[in-house]
PDB file of C-alpha atoms in Angstrom:
ATOM      1  CA  MET A   1      -0.612  -0.142   0.041  1.00 96.00           C
ATOM      2  CA  ARG A   2       0.823   3.713  -0.161  1.00 97.00           C
ATOM      3  CA  THR A   3       0.852   5.178   2.474  1.00 98.00           C
ATOM      4  CA  LEU A   4       2.134   9.284   3.278  1.00 98.00           C
ATOM      5  CA  VAL A   5       2.968  10.055   7.316  1.00 98.00           C
ATOM      6  CA  VAL A   6       2.896  13.724   8.132  1.00 97.00           C
ATOM      7  CA  GLY A   7       5.269  14.102  10.057  1.00 93.00           C
ATOM      8  CA  GLY A   8       6.812  11.675   9.554  1.00 92.00           C
ATOM      9  CA  THR A   9      10.004  12.391  11.471  1.00 92.00           C
ATOM     10  CA  GLY A  10       8.523  13.416  14.512  1.00 92.00           C
ATOM     11  CA  THR A  11       8.282  10.882  18.242  1.00 95.00           C
ATOM     12  CA  VAL A  12       5.427   8.623  16.183  1.00 97.00           C
ATOM     13  CA  GLY A  13       5.973   9.166  13.115  1.00 96.00           C
ATOM     14  CA  ARG A  14       9.434   8.033  12.189  1.00 96.00           C
ATOM     15  CA  PRO A  15       9.141   5.216  13.916  1.00 97.00           C
ATOM     16  CA  LEU A  16       4.845   4.729  12.129  1.00 98.00           C
ATOM     17  CA  ALA A  17       7.277   5.374   8.573  1.00 97.00           C
ATOM     18  CA  ALA A  18       9.838   2.472   9.298  1.00 97.00           C
ATOM     19  CA  GLU A  19       6.480  -0.227  10.719  1.00 98.00           C
ATOM     20  CA  LEU A  20       4.772   0.648   7.537  1.00 98.00           C
ATOM     21  CA  VAL A  21       8.051  -0.061   5.780  1.00 98.00           C
ATOM     22  CA  ARG A  22       8.595  -3.249   7.238  1.00 98.00           C
ATOM     23  CA  ARG A  23       5.444  -4.195   6.674  1.00 98.00           C
ATOM     24  CA  GLY A  24       6.627  -3.950   2.736  1.00 98.00           C
ATOM     25  CA  HIS A  25       4.184  -0.438   2.727  1.00 98.00           C
ATOM     26  CA  GLU A  26       5.711   2.224  -0.407  1.00 98.00           C
ATOM     27  CA  VAL A  27       6.092   5.797   1.961  1.00 98.00           C
ATOM     28  CA  ARG A  28       6.110   8.520   1.985  1.00 97.00           C
ATOM     29  CA  VAL A  29       6.913  11.427   5.183  1.00 97.00           C
ATOM     30  CA  LEU A  30       5.196  14.398   4.190  1.00 96.00           C
ATOM     31  CA  SER A  31       7.665  16.913   6.662  1.00 92.00           C
ATOM     32  CA  ARG A  32       8.895  20.656   6.353  1.00 90.00           C
ATOM     33  CA  SER A  33      12.364  19.632   5.985  1.00 90.00           C
ATOM     34  CA  GLY A  34      11.847  17.130   2.963  1.00 92.00           C
ATOM     35  CA  GLY A  35      13.181  14.590   5.372  1.00 91.00           C
ATOM     36  CA  THR A  36      12.768  10.661   6.876  1.00 90.00           C
ATOM     37  CA  ALA A  37      15.594  11.108   9.880  1.00 87.00           C
ATOM     38  CA  GLY A  38      16.460   8.573   8.484  1.00 87.00           C
ATOM     39  CA  THR A  39      13.700   5.990   8.163  1.00 91.00           C
ATOM     40  CA  THR A  40      15.235   3.625   5.286  1.00 93.00           C
ATOM     41  CA  GLY A  41      13.556   2.573   2.484  1.00 94.00           C
ATOM     42  CA  ALA A  42      10.397   5.947   2.761  1.00 96.00           C
ATOM     43  CA  VAL A  43      10.834   8.592  -0.368  1.00 96.00           C
ATOM     44  CA  GLY A  44      10.984  13.032   1.329  1.00 96.00           C
ATOM     45  CA  HIS A  45       8.331  14.933   0.113  1.00 96.00           C
ATOM     46  CA  ARG A  46       9.042  18.761   1.582  1.00 95.00           C
ATOM     47  CA  GLY A  47       5.604  20.206   2.566  1.00 94.00           C
ATOM     48  CA  ASP A  48       4.277  22.661   5.337  1.00 93.00           C
ATOM     49  CA  VAL A  49       0.653  22.104   5.718  1.00 92.00           C
ATOM     50  CA  ALA A  50       0.290  24.732   7.773  1.00 88.00           C
ATOM     51  CA  ALA A  51       1.157  27.370   4.197  1.00 90.00           C
ATOM     52  CA  GLY A  52      -0.140  24.613   1.682  1.00 89.00           C
ATOM     53  CA  THR A  53       2.817  24.389   0.286  1.00 94.00           C
ATOM     54  CA  GLY A  54       3.364  20.698  -1.714  1.00 95.00           C
ATOM     55  CA  VAL A  55       0.154  18.875   0.089  1.00 96.00           C
ATOM     56  CA  ASP A  56      -0.374  18.236  -3.673  1.00 96.00           C
ATOM     57  CA  GLU A  57       2.774  16.383  -4.616  1.00 96.00           C
ATOM     58  CA  ALA A  58       3.169  14.414  -1.819  1.00 96.00           C
ATOM     59  CA  VAL A  59      -0.736  12.739  -1.401  1.00 97.00           C
ATOM     60  CA  ALA A  60      -0.409  12.484  -5.937  1.00 97.00           C
ATOM     61  CA  GLY A  61      -1.206   8.378  -5.752  1.00 97.00           C
ATOM     62  CA  VAL A  62      -1.596   7.610  -2.240  1.00 98.00           C
ATOM     63  CA  GLU A  63      -3.586   5.529  -0.947  1.00 98.00           C
ATOM     64  CA  ALA A  64      -3.825   5.853   2.732  1.00 98.00           C
ATOM     65  CA  VAL A  65      -2.704   9.486   5.612  1.00 98.00           C
ATOM     66  CA  VAL A  66      -1.443   9.620   8.217  1.00 98.00           C
ATOM     67  CA  ASP A  67      -1.824  12.761  10.188  1.00 97.00           C
ATOM     68  CA  CYS A  68       0.788  13.326  13.015  1.00 96.00           C
ATOM     69  CA  LEU A  69       0.535  16.682  13.014  1.00 90.00           C
ATOM     70  CA  ASN A  70       2.025  18.051  15.668  1.00 87.00           C
ATOM     71  CA  VAL A  71       2.427  21.832  16.956  1.00 83.00           C
ATOM     72  CA  GLU A  72       3.992  22.533  20.108  1.00 77.00           C
ATOM     73  CA  THR A  73       2.305  26.210  21.530  1.00 73.00           C
ATOM     74  CA  VAL A  74      -0.233  27.168  24.298  1.00 68.00           C
ATOM     75  CA  ARG A  75      -1.958  29.333  21.403  1.00 76.00           C
ATOM     76  CA  ARG A  76      -5.950  28.269  20.012  1.00 80.00           C
ATOM     77  CA  SER A  77      -5.279  30.058  17.333  1.00 83.00           C
ATOM     78  CA  ARG A  78      -1.559  28.516  16.315  1.00 84.00           C
ATOM     79  CA  ALA A  79      -2.870  25.391  17.139  1.00 87.00           C
ATOM     80  CA  GLU A  80      -5.680  25.121  15.053  1.00 90.00           C
ATOM     81  CA  ALA A  81      -3.548  27.286  12.593  1.00 88.00           C
ATOM     82  CA  VAL A  82      -1.738  24.068  11.872  1.00 90.00           C
ATOM     83  CA  LEU A  83      -3.795  21.116  13.416  1.00 93.00           C
ATOM     84  CA  VAL A  84      -6.998  22.484  11.628  1.00 94.00           C
ATOM     85  CA  ARG A  85      -7.049  24.207   8.709  1.00 94.00           C
ATOM     86  CA  GLY A  86      -3.620  22.226   8.325  1.00 94.00           C
ATOM     87  CA  THR A  87      -5.654  18.767   8.206  1.00 96.00           C
ATOM     88  CA  ARG A  88      -8.342  20.349   6.263  1.00 96.00           C
ATOM     89  CA  ARG A  89      -5.765  21.019   3.304  1.00 96.00           C
ATOM     90  CA  LEU A  90      -4.716  17.770   4.129  1.00 96.00           C
ATOM     91  CA  LEU A  91      -8.610  15.593   3.609  1.00 98.00           C
ATOM     92  CA  ASP A  92      -9.327  17.932   0.798  1.00 97.00           C
ATOM     93  CA  ALA A  93      -5.589  17.637  -1.774  1.00 97.00           C
ATOM     94  CA  GLY A  94      -6.167  13.502  -0.117  1.00 97.00           C
ATOM     95  CA  ALA A  95     -10.838  13.521  -1.674  1.00 98.00           C
ATOM     96  CA  ALA A  96      -9.047  15.001  -4.917  1.00 98.00           C
ATOM     97  CA  ALA A  97      -6.579  12.344  -5.555  1.00 98.00           C
ATOM     98  CA  GLY A  98      -8.180   9.703  -4.269  1.00 98.00           C
ATOM     99  CA  VAL A  99      -7.102   8.984  -0.631  1.00 98.00           C
ATOM    100  CA  ARG A 100      -9.042   6.222   0.401  1.00 98.00           C
ATOM    101  CA  HIS A 101      -7.953   6.495   4.295  1.00 99.00           C
ATOM    102  CA  HIS A 102      -6.903   8.929   6.698  1.00 99.00           C
ATOM    103  CA  VAL A 103      -5.430   8.250  10.050  1.00 99.00           C
ATOM    104  CA  LEU A 104      -5.598  10.969  12.840  1.00 98.00           C
ATOM    105  CA  LEU A 105      -3.964  10.861  15.846  1.00 98.00           C
ATOM    106  CA  SER A 106      -5.005  12.355  19.050  1.00 98.00           C
ATOM    107  CA  ILE A 107      -5.081  12.336  22.275  1.00 97.00           C
ATOM    108  CA  VAL A 108      -6.601  10.498  25.124  1.00 97.00           C
ATOM    109  CA  GLY A 109      -8.754  12.639  27.579  1.00 95.00           C
ATOM    110  CA  ILE A 110      -9.228  16.054  24.739  1.00 95.00           C
ATOM    111  CA  ASP A 111     -13.026  16.162  25.292  1.00 95.00           C
ATOM    112  CA  ARG A 112     -13.286  15.963  29.644  1.00 95.00           C
ATOM    113  CA  ILE A 113     -10.226  18.334  29.286  1.00 94.00           C
ATOM    114  CA  PRO A 114     -11.306  22.088  29.008  1.00 93.00           C
ATOM    115  CA  TYR A 115      -7.628  22.804  27.696  1.00 91.00           C
ATOM    116  CA  PRO A 116      -6.196  25.241  24.649  1.00 91.00           C
ATOM    117  CA  TYR A 117      -5.245  22.959  22.839  1.00 91.00           C
ATOM    118  CA  TYR A 118      -7.231  20.351  23.824  1.00 93.00           C
ATOM    119  CA  ALA A 119     -10.058  21.952  21.911  1.00 93.00           C
ATOM    120  CA  ALA A 120      -7.924  22.694  19.103  1.00 94.00           C
ATOM    121  CA  LYS A 121      -7.266  18.901  19.541  1.00 95.00           C
ATOM    122  CA  LEU A 122     -11.185  17.531  19.128  1.00 96.00           C
ATOM    123  CA  HIS A 123     -12.120  20.657  16.363  1.00 96.00           C
ATOM    124  CA  GLN A 124      -8.913  18.437  14.057  1.00 97.00           C
ATOM    125  CA  GLU A 125     -10.854  15.242  15.682  1.00 98.00           C
ATOM    126  CA  GLU A 126     -14.735  17.202  13.914  1.00 97.00           C
ATOM    127  CA  ALA A 127     -12.671  17.786  10.686  1.00 97.00           C
ATOM    128  CA  VAL A 128     -11.611  14.317  10.628  1.00 98.00           C
ATOM    129  CA  THR A 129     -15.281  12.803  10.801  1.00 97.00           C
ATOM    130  CA  ALA A 130     -16.919  15.681   8.903  1.00 97.00           C
ATOM    131  CA  GLY A 131     -14.188  15.151   5.731  1.00 97.00           C
ATOM    132  CA  PRO A 132     -14.123  13.148   2.159  1.00 98.00           C
ATOM    133  CA  VAL A 133     -12.232  10.826   2.999  1.00 98.00           C
ATOM    134  CA  PRO A 134     -12.696   7.968   4.599  1.00 98.00           C
ATOM    135  CA  SER A 135     -11.448   8.187   8.302  1.00 98.00           C
ATOM    136  CA  THR A 136      -9.835   6.313  11.387  1.00 99.00           C
ATOM    137  CA  VAL A 137      -8.994   8.778  14.624  1.00 99.00           C
ATOM    138  CA  LEU A 138      -6.813   6.741  16.776  1.00 98.00           C
ATOM    139  CA  ARG A 139      -6.303   8.712  20.533  1.00 98.00           C
ATOM    140  CA  ALA A 140      -3.449   7.748  22.781  1.00 98.00           C
ATOM    141  CA  THR A 141      -2.498   8.992  26.436  1.00 97.00           C
ATOM    142  CA  PRO A 142       1.179  10.676  26.850  1.00 95.00           C
ATOM    143  CA  PHE A 143       4.088   9.066  25.158  1.00 96.00           C
ATOM    144  CA  HIS A 144       6.789   7.950  27.728  1.00 97.00           C
ATOM    145  CA  GLU A 145       8.768  10.316  25.216  1.00 94.00           C
ATOM    146  CA  PHE A 146       6.245  13.685  26.406  1.00 94.00           C
ATOM    147  CA  VAL A 147       8.249  13.185  29.847  1.00 95.00           C
ATOM    148  CA  ALA A 148      11.359  14.741  28.462  1.00 93.00           C
ATOM    149  CA  THR A 149       9.677  17.642  27.585  1.00 93.00           C
ATOM    150  CA  VAL A 150       8.122  19.345  30.131  1.00 93.00           C
ATOM    151  CA  ALA A 151      11.231  19.056  32.041  1.00 95.00           C
ATOM    152  CA  ARG A 152      12.449  20.785  29.357  1.00 94.00           C
ATOM    153  CA  ARG A 153       9.917  23.552  29.454  1.00 93.00           C
ATOM    154  CA  GLY A 154       9.655  23.699  33.045  1.00 95.00           C
ATOM    155  CA  ARG A 155      13.363  24.183  34.073  1.00 96.00           C
ATOM    156  CA  VAL A 156      13.359  27.791  35.803  1.00 97.00           C
ATOM    157  CA  GLY A 157      17.251  27.685  37.210  1.00 96.00           C
ATOM    158  CA  PRO A 158      17.763  24.227  39.332  1.00 96.00           C
ATOM    159  CA  PHE A 159      14.199  23.836  39.720  1.00 98.00           C
ATOM    160  CA  VAL A 160      11.482  21.833  37.151  1.00 97.00           C
ATOM    161  CA  LEU A 161       7.843  22.552  37.179  1.00 97.00           C
ATOM    162  CA  VAL A 162       5.923  19.804  36.668  1.00 96.00           C
ATOM    163  CA  PRO A 163       2.583  19.834  36.671  1.00 93.00           C
ATOM    164  CA  ARG A 164       0.670  16.938  38.861  1.00 94.00           C
ATOM    165  CA  LEU A 165      -1.812  14.919  36.264  1.00 92.00           C
ATOM    166  CA  ARG A 166      -2.679  11.160  35.858  1.00 94.00           C
ATOM    167  CA  THR A 167      -2.318   9.945  33.247  1.00 93.00           C
ATOM    168  CA  ALA A 168      -0.693   5.718  31.713  1.00 96.00           C
ATOM    169  CA  PRO A 169       2.004   7.267  29.695  1.00 97.00           C
ATOM    170  CA  VAL A 170       3.019   4.806  26.293  1.00 98.00           C
ATOM    171  CA  ALA A 171       5.392   3.778  24.605  1.00 97.00           C
ATOM    172  CA  ALA A 172       6.136   5.911  21.103  1.00 97.00           C
ATOM    173  CA  VAL A 173       6.820   2.971  19.278  1.00 97.00           C
ATOM    174  CA  GLU A 174       3.863   0.621  20.282  1.00 98.00           C
ATOM    175  CA  VAL A 175       0.788   4.177  18.890  1.00 98.00           C
ATOM    176  CA  ALA A 176       3.264   3.479  15.769  1.00 98.00           C
ATOM    177  CA  ARG A 177       2.064  -0.071  15.955  1.00 98.00           C
ATOM    178  CA  ALA A 178      -1.373   0.588  16.234  1.00 98.00           C
ATOM    179  CA  LEU A 179      -1.050   2.952  14.481  1.00 98.00           C
ATOM    180  CA  ALA A 180      -0.090   0.335  11.103  1.00 98.00           C
ATOM    181  CA  ASP A 181      -2.390  -1.710  12.156  1.00 98.00           C
ATOM    182  CA  ALA A 182      -5.345   1.038  11.935  1.00 98.00           C
ATOM    183  CA  VAL A 183      -4.257   1.751   8.228  1.00 98.00           C
ATOM    184  CA  GLU A 184      -4.240  -1.200   7.104  1.00 98.00           C
ATOM    185  CA  GLY A 185      -7.312  -2.578   8.886  1.00 97.00           C
ATOM    186  CA  GLY A 186      -9.551   0.025   7.600  1.00 97.00           C
ATOM    187  CA  PRO A 187     -11.209   3.664   7.824  1.00 98.00           C
ATOM    188  CA  CYS A 188     -13.384   3.009  10.724  1.00 97.00           C
ATOM    189  CA  GLY A 189     -14.359   5.916  12.625  1.00 95.00           C
ATOM    190  CA  ARG A 190     -13.128   5.857  15.844  1.00 96.00           C
ATOM    191  CA  ALA A 191     -10.885   3.242  16.782  1.00 97.00           C
ATOM    192  CA  PRO A 192     -10.498   2.000  20.438  1.00 96.00           C
ATOM    193  CA  ASP A 193      -8.111   4.256  22.322  1.00 97.00           C
ATOM    194  CA  ILE A 194      -4.549   2.653  23.459  1.00 98.00           C
ATOM    195  CA  GLY A 195      -2.356   3.201  27.075  1.00 97.00           C
ATOM    196  CA  GLY A 196      -0.414   2.731  29.204  1.00 97.00           C
ATOM    197  CA  PRO A 197       0.255  -0.188  31.102  1.00 96.00           C
ATOM    198  CA  ARG A 198       0.412   1.288  34.555  1.00 95.00           C
ATOM    199  CA  GLU A 199      -1.007   4.780  35.269  1.00 96.00           C
ATOM    200  CA  GLU A 200       1.388   6.878  36.638  1.00 96.00           C
ATOM    201  CA  GLU A 201       1.905  10.171  38.739  1.00 95.00           C
ATOM    202  CA  PHE A 202       3.585  12.584  36.240  1.00 94.00           C
ATOM    203  CA  VAL A 203       5.902  14.510  38.259  1.00 96.00           C
ATOM    204  CA  ASP A 204       7.001  10.877  39.646  1.00 97.00           C
ATOM    205  CA  LEU A 205       8.130  10.272  36.038  1.00 97.00           C
ATOM    206  CA  VAL A 206      10.760  13.569  35.547  1.00 97.00           C
ATOM    207  CA  ARG A 207      12.240  12.360  39.009  1.00 97.00           C
ATOM    208  CA  VAL A 208      12.929   9.030  37.703  1.00 96.00           C
ATOM    209  CA  LEU A 209      14.259  11.373  34.649  1.00 96.00           C
ATOM    210  CA  LEU A 210      16.066  13.860  36.352  1.00 96.00           C
ATOM    211  CA  ARG A 211      18.155  10.824  38.235  1.00 95.00           C
ATOM    212  CA  ALA A 212      18.692   8.368  35.568  1.00 94.00           C
ATOM    213  CA  ARG A 213      20.647  11.381  33.259  1.00 92.00           C
ATOM    214  CA  GLY A 214      22.001  12.388  36.489  1.00 93.00           C
ATOM    215  CA  ASP A 215      20.364  15.407  36.166  1.00 94.00           C
ATOM    216  CA  ARG A 216      20.718  16.329  40.062  1.00 94.00           C
ATOM    217  CA  GLY A 217      17.263  19.562  38.992  1.00 95.00           C
ATOM    218  CA  VAL A 218      14.212  19.481  42.794  1.00 97.00           C
ATOM    219  CA  VAL A 219      11.130  18.773  40.688  1.00 97.00           C
ATOM    220  CA  VAL A 220       8.325  20.930  41.902  1.00 97.00           C
ATOM    221  CA  PRO A 221       4.794  19.704  42.359  1.00 96.00           C
ATOM    222  CA  VAL A 222       2.290  22.216  40.355  1.00 95.00           C
ATOM    223  CA  VAL A 223      -1.444  22.813  40.523  1.00 92.00           C
ATOM    224  CA  TRP A 224      -3.108  23.820  37.740  1.00 86.00           C
ATOM    225  CA  PRO A 225      -5.075  25.916  38.019  1.00 88.00           C
ATOM    226  CA  GLY A 226      -9.456  25.819  37.198  1.00 92.00           C
ATOM    227  CA  ARG A 227     -11.362  22.986  35.515  1.00 94.00           C
ATOM    228  CA  ALA A 228      -8.301  21.776  33.525  1.00 91.00           C
ATOM    229  CA  GLY A 229      -5.588  21.645  35.763  1.00 91.00           C
ATOM    230  CA  ARG A 230      -8.632  19.850  38.103  1.00 94.00           C
ATOM    231  CA  ALA A 231      -9.727  17.389  34.978  1.00 94.00           C
ATOM    232  CA  MET A 232      -4.925  16.390  34.767  1.00 92.00           C
ATOM    233  CA  ARG A 233      -5.553  15.932  38.461  1.00 92.00           C
ATOM    234  CA  ASP A 234      -8.950  13.363  38.167  1.00 93.00           C
ATOM    235  CA  GLY A 235      -8.036  11.410  35.960  1.00 93.00           C
ATOM    236  CA  ALA A 236      -9.504  12.578  32.691  1.00 94.00           C
ATOM    237  CA  GLN A 237      -6.675  11.464  30.661  1.00 93.00           C
ATOM    238  CA  LEU A 238      -5.760   7.779  32.419  1.00 95.00           C
ATOM    239  CA  PRO A 239      -8.092   5.397  29.650  1.00 92.00           C
ATOM    240  CA  THR A 240     -10.984   3.597  30.782  1.00 89.00           C
ATOM    241  CA  GLY A 241     -10.879   1.707  28.163  1.00 88.00           C
ATOM    242  CA  GLY A 242      -9.476   0.078  24.113  1.00 92.00           C
ATOM    243  CA  ARG A 243      -5.054  -1.401  23.859  1.00 94.00           C
ATOM    244  CA  ARG A 244      -2.872  -1.104  26.525  1.00 96.00           C
ATOM    245  CA  GLY A 245       1.192  -0.997  25.608  1.00 96.00           C
ATOM    246  CA  HIS A 246       3.809  -3.429  27.254  1.00 97.00           C
ATOM    247  CA  GLN A 247       6.355  -1.366  27.371  1.00 97.00           C
ATOM    248  CA  SER A 248       5.692   0.261  30.955  1.00 96.00           C
ATOM    249  CA  PHE A 249       8.207   4.424  31.514  1.00 96.00           C
ATOM    250  CA  ASP A 250      10.517   2.149  33.942  1.00 95.00           C
ATOM    251  CA  GLU A 251      11.324   0.191  30.662  1.00 96.00           C
ATOM    252  CA  TRP A 252      11.547   2.603  28.265  1.00 95.00           C
ATOM    253  CA  LEU A 253      13.713   4.665  30.077  1.00 95.00           C
ATOM    254  CA  ALA A 254      15.791   1.607  30.966  1.00 93.00           C
ATOM    255  CA  GLU A 255      16.416   1.395  27.463  1.00 92.00           C
ATOM    256  CA  HIS A 256      16.913   4.384  26.236  1.00 87.00           C
ATOM    257  CA  HIS A 257      18.653   5.342  29.815  1.00 80.00           C
ATOM    258  CA  GLY A 258      21.095   2.943  31.207  1.00 67.00           C
ATOM    259  CA  PRO A 259      19.604   0.560  34.195  1.00 57.00           C
ATOM    260  CA  GLY A 260      19.834   3.323  36.530  1.00 46.00           C
ATOM    261  CA  GLY A 261      16.457   4.366  35.500  1.00 43.00           C
ATOM    262  CA  SER A 262      14.553   1.126  35.632  1.00 40.00           C
ATOM    263  CA  GLY A 263      12.456  -0.531  38.352  1.00 40.00           C
ATOM    264  CA  SER A 264      13.660  -0.144  42.380  1.00 36.00           C
ATOM    265  CA  ALA A 265      16.302   1.148  41.502  1.00 37.00           C
ATOM    266  CA  GLY A 266      14.609   4.468  39.263  1.00 49.00           C
ATOM    267  CA  ARG A 267      12.094   4.533  42.283  1.00 53.00           C
ATOM    268  CA  SER A 268      13.675   4.605  44.929  1.00 45.00           C
TER     269      SER A 268
END
């Protein structure tokens, strides 16, 4: 199957492109760089869905599109520009090119947490489900890799500010496999969610990560105000069913940062 991965150089897009190649797909990767992030067997296409450049060329002759679009912003207007308007461009171009399946990666709990970025993701889902191409939406919990992003964003001198929230983090590679399964399974609307094997407190995950890195940063738990913060603390990002990944955060950390991040050594 000829499959286009949009955002195919990102946290999930890269292992997804590799997984699809492994399964025998003819894989294209659409990114602003035009590269494939080292994915052997994939073909890179340069484009920017927010600007509308390179999209028509990338979808030409493609049977399935996997939408892993992401943007680092807390501004809803910026998120809407990329996630919603960008996805609509993909859908319109896909419909014109005869694409038969649009698969969207989304986030568990976005309909339960009143947060600007999640509101944009919800509108993106609505654009896909109401769009001109048969579709599948797969929601995932935060990735193990996201813990490092939160630690980086929260750094203030020697302190690391981390929001209090409960989640069940999942390995990006396991989300990639679920997306590949969705591509091959055909359009189904809303697919079962995917989450990690166990519930975790995000503050604990950041502490374990820093310890594994030998980072002496002091983790400061932060209580987000309002309904969004309350929903996160109450477990709105926990999966209520669906598929579960197998790799725990400790196991992932041991694989990427050595044995200091695994098991009792990581949680002591």
